[in-house]
């Protein structure tokens, strides 16, 4: 089993302490959960979260699930109501992720939530995951630990095959017991909606809180997994999600900027804008991804304050993380 520089750490106290130290320092460490292996990063560290997308080679920014050591810690980051409290009491720790509104003082990276006002949170049941979360002392953003487009890994060897050489370490906790991802339940609106079926079932959730909707695309998928609607869902995992969009119109590929525009700069900024936010002065794509949502929000607020008419965005190269950055910028610029 060749890790190409990725370290395989034993799920013993020393290995867990080492993994926690790496995570606190901003490195990427894959770890076992009861569902699948997660690719973990300190959820409050924008650059570490950006590195997750770079390592996976995701062509777009999906919101990530943020893992906590307990319900109290999770509900300090998001606002829980009666349904969330009931589900947490019944199914946490376990394979259920809850989408809830971020609290105003939530320190989790905006990039981890793809700029949305909501966050998916969960408390995993795997003892190694819980020990790691306690040792790290910070929430961990963790998608499944595979390259984009590959199936989710359920052993440390799978993780090394897919991500060896691209991440710092894998904590080896043996094979995952559940093997399918957590159920993702959206509780941010009045009606509970099951966005992804998973380890905790639709029936189990309904037994705890009453009726739970399935989005139409989800129903199409369950009814006919090979059908046209289902295939579309699989091809565009972002399709079901509403995305963060700034209030100001967005103009892409800016080469000259006006005084009534707010500039989102990449590399040396153009002169003459009414306001400016630098994604990365040096043209570093990981730094730019880490700053993207904070930058759009800052310019939206600054633009409203100063009466600017739009956000003008300088070109970002279309390779590496630039693909995901451009995907998100195109969505922000799409007519609404
Ligand atoms: O079992 C699991 O959930 C594993 C382990 C590592 O915990 N993680 C996992 O993460 O499967 P990932 O990133 O592969 O899937 C996250 C899912 C995506 O379908 C994403 O769209 C959805 O959760 N999601 C995350 N945050 C969301 C949000 N704020 N609103 C709606 N959907 C969200
Ligand atoms: Mg995945």
Coordinates of C-alpha atoms and ligand atoms in Angstrom, one line a residue, residues 56 58 143-144 146 152 181 196, ligand 2:
X56 CA -10.6 16.3 -4.3
X58 CA -14.0 19.2 -7.4
X143 CA -16.6 15.4 2.6
X144 CA -16.1 11.8 1.6
X146 CA -12.2 10.4 -2.5
X152 CA -16.8 7.0 -1.3
X181 CA -23.2 8.3 3.7
X196 CA -30.1 12.8 0.6
Ligands
LIG2 MG1 -19.1 12.5 -1.5

